Amino acid sequence: MIARLLVNDRTRWELLYGALLIAVVTVLIAGGSFFHRDDFVYAEFFQLNALTPEVFLRSWFGHFVPGYIAFLTAFLSVFGLSWPAALAFTAAINVGAFVAITRALDAVVGKARFNVIAGLAFSLSIGPLASRLWWAATLTNMLALALGLAVLGCATRWVIHRRAVHLVAALALYVVALAMSEKNLLFSLHIAMWCALVIWRGRPLAERAREVLRTWPLWAGLLVISLVEVVVFMTGGYIEESGTSPSLSVSLAFIVDSVAGGLIPSVFGLDMEKVVSSLLDPRIVVAAAVFIAFIIWTIVRVRSNMGVWAFALIGTLANVVAVSRRADVLGITGGRNLRYLLESTALLWLAVGVVVVVTLRAGMPSVETATARRNRLASIGVAAVGILVFALSTASWSQSLAHAIERNEGREARAWAEALRESLPQPPPPLIDSPLPQSFGLPPLHPYDMVAAALPSLGWKDVRTTTSLEGAWVVGPDGSAGPATIANPHVALSESECSDGSTNIAVPRAQSDGRSFVILDFSRATGSTVAFLFDDGWTTIERPEQSGTVAVYIPGPIDGDLQISTQGNAMCVDSVIVGDIVPSPTPREGD
């Protein structure tokens, strides 16, 4: 009875109910998160730089993603860093991925009820759920995947029904999918394997070859579009920026660990990325054993399921091999990060959706016999094992999801943004620009880790920055804003030194581990700029013409190599302090 319930045609509302569930879960899971890391980098980059054609074509961390940049800039121009707007898009994108998986299964095995369950199993698994907590992951990973799945679904309908609208939609969506991420090139392989091993499963090889010839417009279109993408990618600077490939041994170790230590355990609700490094962990071993037993059982029951599992294996290996190029950067166990396994997770649940429906249908007798009764008892045993596995997986899933939410950097970013809204006036007073906290900023990408450039996207207008402490405010690490004051001072120069502009003033006592301010008290100055020189660079700022106190943020360490250049003008340096600039506990009188 359970088998019939799962494989029978569903009602017209069940897909809608599933989509609604995905949207509700998205809001509940991600409602308390916020933008962080790459989100602030991109917002600040497009605040400080003009939007030119080069921006769309340049390499972004080794990727060619003009569609992603177009979507992101449009979102920022309309909504800024509005989390409710991002949450709505996140829900829509994840609903789209769910519908794409379900409808692809519908085209292959009919509108079985289990198709919705397979779609939900993917959408509610740990990887897709965790990606909802980060806007950048939603756009770079989930949106690209949703488009790739839509291409696969349209291609499936073209192959089966031969309607021109499906062919046009598949090729048009493929162009968009590639614009979102060059990684979607792999979907041309996935579609070919899906047709050859799943849609045409059980047929003789000669018949499958004839089907390929009959559907040549699809393959020709995919080939031409893919070749254009490959030429653009290979002739740009994308590969160079992504770094060199690791050794063969490192790549193989990465691939095995990604599949055995990341993908397979995630099917049972386990996120092993930060748990353990050994593949001999009992949880990994048991998960692999259960999964392999399930594969063998489905193949024994229906021989053609072997092709479906071959599709999942080929697709997974292709995806993981592509990621393995960054194995030296990520580390051997870095491939367990479920964000890098989203595509493989989707392909796996597509395969599970097909084999479960096919296997259950094959096991349902049309006539009651003694053999049928024995099969029913065996099915009851299999169902009992399935219920036990589901219960244990649900417990693991709950724990993994709780850990993902707990580790989510968006929570700290949200608290910071709320404190900022409560303390910074609109419009804000002149600000000493300060860095975003390391917990959700990206210090290596300075200057795109500063507060002032993020404020317009967060809703503040007429943002002004200054280097003069007099009358300035500053935003602290916790998001609170107030009049700027010096904290944790280290006096590096206490006796006045003057320069006529022909020489620099050395400050050998200046020391800092990085992410600190240099506060300069000066007098008798001409000109309007002063420069802070280091062995690995310099920073030039404007200052009052004659005297005053200025502060400049230095992201890197200071190790006795600080020199002050008066830029060819006369100036006396009365003191130099290395320390922090923080908001005063209470506003000063008159502010």
XYZ file of C-alpha atoms in Angstrom:
591
model
C 0.000 0.000 0.000
C 2.840 2.390 0.840
C 4.506 1.546 -2.456
C 1.352 2.333 -4.404
C 0.920 5.575 -2.496
C 4.431 6.662 -3.461
C 4.298 5.752 -7.156
C 0.699 6.682 -7.944
C -0.025 9.952 -9.694
C -0.153 12.855 -7.264
C -2.888 15.465 -7.095
C -2.429 18.775 -8.870
C -1.916 20.583 -5.548
C 0.925 18.500 -4.116
C 3.640 20.253 -6.114
C 2.249 23.589 -4.934
C 2.234 22.403 -1.324
C 5.864 21.322 -1.692
C 6.837 24.704 -3.137
C 5.052 26.474 -0.295
C 6.885 24.301 2.230
C 10.242 25.203 0.655
C 9.407 28.910 0.834
C 8.292 28.711 4.467
C 11.356 26.720 5.536
C 13.595 29.225 3.727
C 12.109 32.129 5.674
C 12.329 30.252 8.980
C 15.937 29.129 8.425
C 17.390 32.256 6.816
C 15.195 34.959 8.323
C 17.706 35.571 11.120
C 20.749 35.723 8.841
C 22.226 38.697 6.995
C 24.716 39.645 4.301
C 28.346 38.821 5.059
C 31.797 38.407 3.527
C 31.505 38.471 -0.308
C 28.193 40.322 -0.044
C 29.885 43.357 1.503
C 32.863 43.085 -0.881
C 30.659 43.307 -3.959
C 28.466 46.047 -2.474
C 31.546 48.147 -1.711
C 33.240 47.391 -5.030
C 30.265 48.656 -7.017
C 29.929 51.642 -4.682
C 33.553 52.679 -5.289
C 33.944 51.671 -8.950
C 32.053 52.524 -12.107
C 29.991 49.827 -13.801
C 31.793 49.335 -17.122
C 31.733 46.528 -19.714
C 35.093 45.364 -18.351
C 33.438 44.626 -15.005
C 31.186 42.020 -16.639
C 34.001 40.352 -18.589
C 36.794 40.395 -15.996
C 37.786 37.406 -13.902
C 36.107 37.233 -10.509
C 38.228 34.910 -8.374
C 38.925 32.822 -11.471
C 35.315 32.714 -12.693
C 33.540 34.141 -15.748
C 30.163 35.253 -14.372
C 28.690 38.194 -16.348
C 25.133 37.108 -15.566
C 25.871 36.972 -11.853
C 27.378 40.476 -11.940
C 24.391 41.800 -13.908
C 21.924 40.276 -11.442
C 23.891 41.463 -8.418
C 24.320 45.051 -9.604
C 20.629 45.263 -10.496
C 19.702 43.940 -7.055
C 22.017 46.396 -5.277
C 20.761 49.355 -7.304
C 17.128 48.568 -6.488
C 17.239 47.020 -3.012
C 20.709 47.736 -1.642
C 21.639 45.394 1.206
C 18.016 44.638 2.085
C 17.771 41.217 3.684
C 13.959 40.904 3.263
C 14.432 41.393 -0.488
C 17.303 38.886 -0.571
C 15.198 36.455 1.453
C 12.352 36.681 -1.060
C 14.736 35.958 -3.949
C 16.351 33.136 -1.969
C 12.966 31.502 -1.437
C 12.062 31.904 -5.117
C 15.394 30.436 -6.297
C 15.106 27.403 -4.024
C 11.488 26.854 -5.013
C 12.633 26.986 -8.633
C 15.279 24.324 -8.034
C 12.702 22.105 -6.291
C 10.209 22.463 -9.122
C 12.914 21.821 -11.741
C 13.946 18.530 -10.113
C 10.367 17.384 -9.616
C 9.291 18.234 -13.151
C 12.366 16.524 -14.660
C 11.398 13.360 -12.800
C 7.785 13.785 -13.955
C 8.937 13.733 -17.569
C 10.842 10.472 -17.084
C 8.671 8.363 -14.739
C 5.336 10.184 -14.789
C 3.852 12.399 -12.090
C 4.531 10.006 -9.247
C 4.069 11.264 -5.707
C 7.618 10.253 -4.850
C 8.949 12.840 -7.323
C 7.852 15.579 -4.935
C 9.511 13.720 -2.056
C 12.781 13.486 -4.011
C 12.605 17.192 -4.798
C 11.956 17.989 -1.139
C 14.769 15.668 -0.056
C 17.199 17.702 -2.147
C 15.848 21.129 -1.209
C 15.730 20.303 2.512
C 19.125 18.586 2.659
C 21.919 20.273 4.604
C 23.830 21.722 1.642
C 20.929 23.651 0.070
C 19.654 24.712 3.506
C 23.057 26.053 4.583
C 23.443 27.965 1.307
C 20.251 29.887 2.118
C 22.099 31.550 5.010
C 24.522 33.333 2.657
C 23.360 35.556 -0.187
C 26.572 35.050 -2.199
C 26.147 31.254 -1.984
C 22.524 31.552 -3.095
C 23.530 33.481 -6.212
C 26.802 31.821 -7.174
C 25.731 28.260 -6.381
C 21.994 27.772 -6.021
C 20.782 30.142 -8.750
C 23.288 28.691 -11.214
C 22.187 25.174 -10.215
C 18.488 26.006 -10.514
C 19.082 27.274 -14.053
C 21.099 24.167 -14.917
C 18.298 21.932 -13.640
C 15.801 23.941 -15.681
C 17.918 23.323 -18.787
C 17.962 19.597 -18.013
C 14.183 19.581 -17.569
C 13.507 21.383 -20.843
C 15.960 19.142 -22.682
C 14.202 16.089 -21.215
C 10.848 17.264 -22.565
C 12.356 17.977 -25.983
C 13.860 14.510 -26.176
C 10.580 12.848 -25.137
C 7.931 15.059 -26.771
C 9.893 16.876 -29.541
C 8.119 20.184 -29.053
C 10.064 23.140 -30.425
C 9.225 25.312 -27.431
C 11.137 22.943 -25.148
C 14.201 22.992 -27.420
C 14.217 26.789 -27.616
C 13.730 27.087 -23.860
C 16.541 24.602 -23.154
C 19.077 26.425 -25.326
C 18.035 29.898 -24.129
C 18.241 28.835 -20.494
C 21.614 27.224 -21.160
C 22.973 30.587 -22.320
C 21.664 32.235 -19.148
C 22.992 29.406 -16.988
C 26.482 29.777 -18.474
C 26.331 33.536 -17.913
C 25.677 32.851 -14.235
C 28.579 30.406 -13.937
C 30.960 28.728 -16.357
C 30.641 25.628 -14.143
C 27.290 24.983 -15.841
C 29.265 23.756 -18.844
C 29.106 20.429 -17.046
C 25.336 20.356 -17.539
C 25.913 19.580 -21.212
C 27.561 16.358 -20.017
C 24.844 15.758 -17.422
C 22.115 16.143 -20.050
C 23.855 13.727 -22.422
C 24.277 11.119 -19.667
C 20.701 11.705 -18.432
C 19.347 10.926 -21.888
C 21.636 7.983 -22.652
C 21.498 6.290 -19.238
C 18.162 7.351 -17.741
C 15.621 8.363 -20.377
C 16.751 5.630 -22.797
C 17.656 3.123 -20.065
C 17.219 -0.544 -20.941
C 17.328 0.044 -24.699
C 19.968 -1.508 -27.001
C 22.976 0.675 -27.740
C 22.064 0.893 -31.416
C 18.647 2.280 -30.559
C 20.177 4.832 -28.213
C 22.551 5.916 -30.992
C 19.567 6.409 -33.310
C 17.860 8.531 -30.647
C 20.951 10.719 -30.474
C 20.747 11.283 -34.234
C 17.021 12.022 -34.078
C 17.586 14.684 -31.417
C 20.602 16.295 -33.130
C 19.297 19.908 -32.856
C 19.676 19.728 -29.072
C 23.234 18.409 -29.204
C 24.251 20.827 -31.941
C 22.865 23.762 -29.974
C 24.533 22.700 -26.727
C 27.817 22.118 -28.556
C 27.903 25.519 -30.256
C 26.997 27.417 -27.084
C 29.510 25.424 -25.052
C 32.306 26.032 -27.557
C 31.698 29.791 -27.406
C 31.880 29.670 -23.614
C 35.042 27.548 -23.661
C 36.786 29.892 -26.112
C 35.923 32.942 -24.010
C 37.020 31.206 -20.817
C 40.272 29.822 -22.202
C 41.358 33.110 -23.826
C 40.653 35.211 -20.724
C 42.604 35.443 -17.505
C 40.259 33.161 -15.609
C 42.436 30.051 -15.408
C 45.536 32.015 -14.418
C 43.707 33.708 -11.535
C 42.299 30.419 -10.237
C 45.841 29.110 -9.629
C 47.767 26.019 -10.688
C 46.368 22.507 -10.610
C 47.378 20.184 -7.748
C 49.273 16.946 -8.249
C 47.435 13.834 -9.400
C 47.701 12.201 -5.977
C 46.255 15.252 -4.247
C 43.424 15.454 -6.785
C 42.528 11.776 -6.348
C 42.584 12.074 -2.555
C 40.365 15.167 -2.804
C 37.879 13.413 -5.095
C 37.599 10.304 -2.910
C 37.234 12.360 0.272
C 34.606 14.634 -1.306
C 32.384 11.733 -2.345
C 32.936 9.334 0.552
C 33.393 11.915 3.298
C 31.030 14.624 2.087
C 28.384 13.650 -0.459
C 27.290 10.201 0.753
C 27.072 11.135 4.475
C 25.018 14.215 3.536
C 22.309 11.913 2.135
C 21.795 10.761 5.738
C 21.852 14.274 7.212
C 25.542 14.282 8.172
C 27.786 17.290 7.573
C 31.332 15.978 8.039
C 33.264 19.044 6.854
C 34.394 20.213 10.298
C 33.843 16.993 12.240
C 36.616 14.561 11.377
C 39.289 14.070 8.744
C 39.475 10.249 8.607
C 37.362 8.288 6.129
C 37.335 5.434 8.666
C 35.031 7.339 10.998
C 32.147 4.940 11.844
C 29.553 7.404 10.587
C 31.224 7.624 7.194
C 31.688 3.858 6.978
C 28.083 3.072 7.975
C 26.684 5.718 5.615
C 28.684 4.285 2.723
C 27.645 0.715 3.578
C 23.935 1.582 3.737
C 24.099 3.585 0.529
C 25.935 0.840 -1.368
C 23.441 -1.737 -0.059
C 20.594 0.446 -1.356
C 22.231 0.703 -4.779
C 22.733 -3.064 -4.975
C 19.130 -3.741 -3.890
C 17.694 -1.458 -6.590
C 19.905 -2.998 -9.287
C 18.996 -6.559 -8.254
C 15.309 -5.659 -8.418
C 15.544 -3.778 -11.740
C 18.643 -4.267 -13.895
C 18.164 -1.018 -15.844
C 18.747 0.931 -12.608
C 22.443 0.286 -13.150
C 22.397 2.918 -15.896
C 20.697 5.434 -13.613
C 23.378 4.978 -10.959
C 26.037 5.261 -13.675
C 24.532 8.653 -14.566
C 24.845 9.784 -10.930
C 28.412 8.478 -10.681
C 29.636 10.107 -13.906
C 27.978 13.420 -13.066
C 29.323 13.436 -9.516
C 32.855 12.633 -10.610
C 32.742 15.363 -13.255
C 31.590 17.917 -10.696
C 34.155 16.907 -8.084
C 37.010 16.770 -10.603
C 36.211 20.381 -11.566
C 36.380 21.483 -7.918
C 39.543 19.436 -7.281
C 41.521 22.021 -9.226
C 41.409 24.075 -6.011
C 42.450 21.181 -3.782
C 45.714 22.874 -2.782
C 43.764 25.904 -1.570
C 40.833 24.082 0.029
C 42.783 21.169 1.486
C 41.991 17.480 1.019
C 38.900 17.645 3.244
C 37.772 20.980 1.767
C 35.671 19.100 -0.772
C 33.345 18.039 2.035
C 31.961 21.570 2.073
C 28.407 20.870 0.926
C 28.304 24.130 -1.007
C 30.756 22.556 -3.454
C 28.566 19.440 -3.666
C 25.216 21.061 -4.507
C 25.260 19.932 -8.146
C 26.239 16.401 -7.177
C 23.538 16.328 -4.503
C 20.929 17.336 -7.074
C 22.070 14.650 -9.540
C 22.042 12.059 -6.782
C 18.451 12.830 -5.796
C 17.426 12.782 -9.453
C 18.843 9.262 -9.651
C 17.174 8.240 -6.376
C 13.857 9.599 -7.640
C 14.013 7.465 -10.786
C 15.226 4.209 -9.214
C 12.783 4.306 -6.299
C 9.754 4.770 -8.541
C 10.965 2.195 -11.080
C 11.856 -0.337 -8.367
C 8.607 0.069 -6.445
C 6.522 -0.274 -9.579
C 8.398 -3.415 -10.573
C 7.674 -4.949 -7.187
C 3.905 -4.390 -7.280
C 2.170 -7.585 -8.518
C -0.965 -7.347 -10.597
C -2.236 -10.716 -9.274
C -2.112 -12.023 -5.684
C 0.110 -15.135 -5.511
C 2.232 -16.931 -2.925
C 5.295 -15.306 -4.419
C 3.596 -11.946 -4.198
C 2.870 -12.525 -0.509
C 6.507 -13.411 0.131
C 7.564 -10.300 -1.751
C 5.173 -8.298 0.387
C 6.830 -9.594 3.550
C 10.228 -8.716 2.122
C 8.938 -5.277 1.246
C 7.723 -4.814 4.808
C 11.226 -5.654 6.032
C 12.756 -3.165 3.587
C 10.223 -0.533 4.688
C 11.133 -1.121 8.345
C 14.811 -0.646 7.558
C 13.945 2.465 5.579
C 11.966 3.921 8.472
C 14.870 3.283 10.854
C 17.354 4.904 8.459
C 14.994 7.860 7.994
C 14.649 8.359 11.757
C 18.408 8.268 12.335
C 18.990 10.535 9.340
C 16.450 13.033 10.647
C 18.273 13.172 13.986
C 21.599 13.734 12.216
C 19.999 16.297 9.905
C 18.611 18.274 12.849
C 22.002 18.366 14.547
C 23.845 19.330 11.353
C 21.351 22.078 10.606
C 21.668 23.462 14.144
C 25.454 23.543 13.758
C 25.166 25.290 10.375
C 22.935 27.976 11.858
C 25.223 28.355 14.863
C 28.309 28.776 12.648
C 26.534 31.200 10.342
C 28.453 34.467 10.183
C 25.305 36.250 9.057
C 23.994 36.245 12.634
C 26.873 38.435 13.812
C 26.474 40.655 10.761
C 22.784 41.080 11.566
C 23.533 42.076 15.176
C 26.135 44.543 13.905
C 23.690 46.077 11.409
C 20.952 46.393 14.051
C 23.331 48.162 16.449
C 24.364 50.454 13.603
C 20.765 51.411 12.806
C 20.121 52.246 16.455
C 23.177 54.459 16.934
C 24.151 56.136 13.646
C 22.083 59.222 12.731
C 20.597 59.805 9.298
C 22.383 61.517 7.594
C 25.537 60.502 9.460
C 28.112 62.969 10.776
C 31.627 62.892 9.255
C 33.112 59.452 9.892
C 36.571 58.122 10.554
C 36.368 55.097 8.266
C 36.796 51.854 10.194
C 36.974 48.187 9.138
C 34.155 45.684 9.229
C 34.609 43.007 11.920
C 36.717 40.033 10.858
C 33.843 37.710 11.710
C 31.943 38.727 8.563
C 34.286 41.033 6.635
C 37.116 40.035 4.300
C 40.310 41.826 5.425
C 42.441 40.282 2.633
C 40.315 42.196 0.101
C 40.974 45.644 1.597
C 39.778 48.344 0.860
C 36.503 46.459 0.303
C 36.234 45.643 4.004
C 35.468 49.138 5.318
C 32.313 50.570 6.858
C 31.812 53.801 4.920
C 31.520 52.207 1.464
C 28.878 49.782 2.781
C 26.660 52.464 4.350
C 24.916 53.653 1.137
C 23.792 50.081 0.402
C 22.537 49.813 3.995
C 20.365 52.906 3.574
C 22.494 55.866 4.702
C 22.662 58.908 2.430
C 25.313 61.622 2.110
C 28.032 59.553 3.777
C 31.115 61.678 4.430
C 34.484 60.438 5.630
C 37.227 62.417 7.292
C 40.676 61.829 8.740
C 40.370 64.585 11.330
C 39.383 63.470 14.818
C 37.800 66.815 15.634
C 34.016 66.347 15.530
C 34.256 62.959 13.809
C 32.280 59.806 14.591
C 33.297 56.210 14.131
C 31.547 52.830 13.898
C 32.906 50.289 16.374
C 33.376 46.527 15.919
C 29.970 45.816 17.476
C 28.164 48.196 15.120
C 27.610 50.965 17.663
C 28.462 54.458 16.430
C 29.543 57.514 18.391
C 32.079 60.340 18.644
C 35.547 59.056 17.799
C 38.071 58.587 20.585
C 41.448 56.870 20.922
C 41.694 53.496 22.686
C 44.608 51.155 23.466
C 47.206 53.821 22.604
C 50.863 52.979 22.022
C 52.965 56.120 21.867
C 55.414 55.722 18.997
C 56.671 59.316 18.889
C 56.357 61.827 21.720
C 58.900 64.529 20.878
C 58.180 66.948 18.068
C 60.124 66.446 14.850
C 59.967 68.807 11.914
C 60.683 68.472 8.202
C 61.052 71.068 5.472
C 59.684 68.558 2.979
C 62.988 67.246 1.727
C 63.155 64.290 4.143
C 60.724 61.830 5.735
C 60.190 61.497 9.466
C 60.971 57.949 10.644
C 58.941 56.383 13.450
C 60.877 53.197 14.332
C 58.932 52.612 17.565
C 55.661 52.140 15.720
C 54.497 48.522 16.134
C 51.236 46.772 15.285
C 50.000 43.324 14.291
C 47.639 44.930 11.794
C 44.107 46.364 11.653
C 45.085 49.419 13.685
C 45.045 53.198 13.373
C 47.977 55.597 13.226
C 47.018 58.859 14.936
C 49.171 61.821 13.941
C 49.281 65.135 15.859
C 50.921 67.823 13.712
C 51.481 71.580 13.509
C 53.074 74.324 11.389
C 52.139 72.501 8.227
C 51.874 73.674 4.655
C 50.212 71.760 1.851
C 47.156 69.559 2.298
C 48.336 65.928 2.281
C 50.508 63.596 4.306
C 51.658 60.061 3.444
C 52.372 57.064 5.674
C 55.080 54.893 4.113
C 55.841 51.212 4.802
C 58.145 48.648 3.292
C 55.240 47.157 1.311
C 53.268 50.276 0.376
C 51.902 53.607 1.464
C 48.713 55.493 2.354
C 48.125 59.146 1.491
C 45.418 61.226 3.205
C 44.201 64.802 3.270
C 44.630 66.847 6.431
C 43.949 70.369 7.761
C 46.400 72.875 6.338
C 48.157 74.069 9.513
C 47.595 71.879 12.580
C 45.383 69.217 14.082
C 45.054 65.478 14.676
C 44.411 62.958 11.917
C 43.869 59.212 12.005
C 44.367 56.650 9.245
C 43.530 52.952 9.242
C 46.429 50.621 8.439
C 45.242 47.084 7.552
C 48.650 45.402 7.609
C 51.279 44.993 10.335
C 53.662 47.803 11.329
C 57.120 46.612 12.314
C 59.272 49.668 12.861
C 59.119 50.546 9.148
C 56.746 53.518 9.402
C 57.844 56.802 7.847
C 55.846 59.979 7.509
C 56.195 61.901 4.263
C 55.189 65.551 4.251
C 54.762 65.393 0.464
C 57.386 68.076 -0.196
C 55.906 70.550 2.300
C 56.958 71.760 5.715
C 55.349 70.117 8.745
C 56.086 69.287 12.364
C 55.029 65.931 13.780
C 54.266 66.479 17.461
C 53.228 62.902 18.312
C 52.415 59.554 16.731
C 50.155 57.021 18.412
C 49.332 53.529 17.202
C 46.008 52.296 18.575
C 42.284 51.952 17.967
C 39.613 54.494 17.159
C 36.372 53.617 18.908
C 33.080 55.373 19.654
C 32.875 57.187 22.987
C 30.633 55.517 25.585
C 28.632 58.742 25.786
C 28.534 61.686 23.367
C 30.806 64.572 24.190
C 29.178 67.821 25.158
C 28.350 69.887 22.152
C 28.355 67.033 19.637
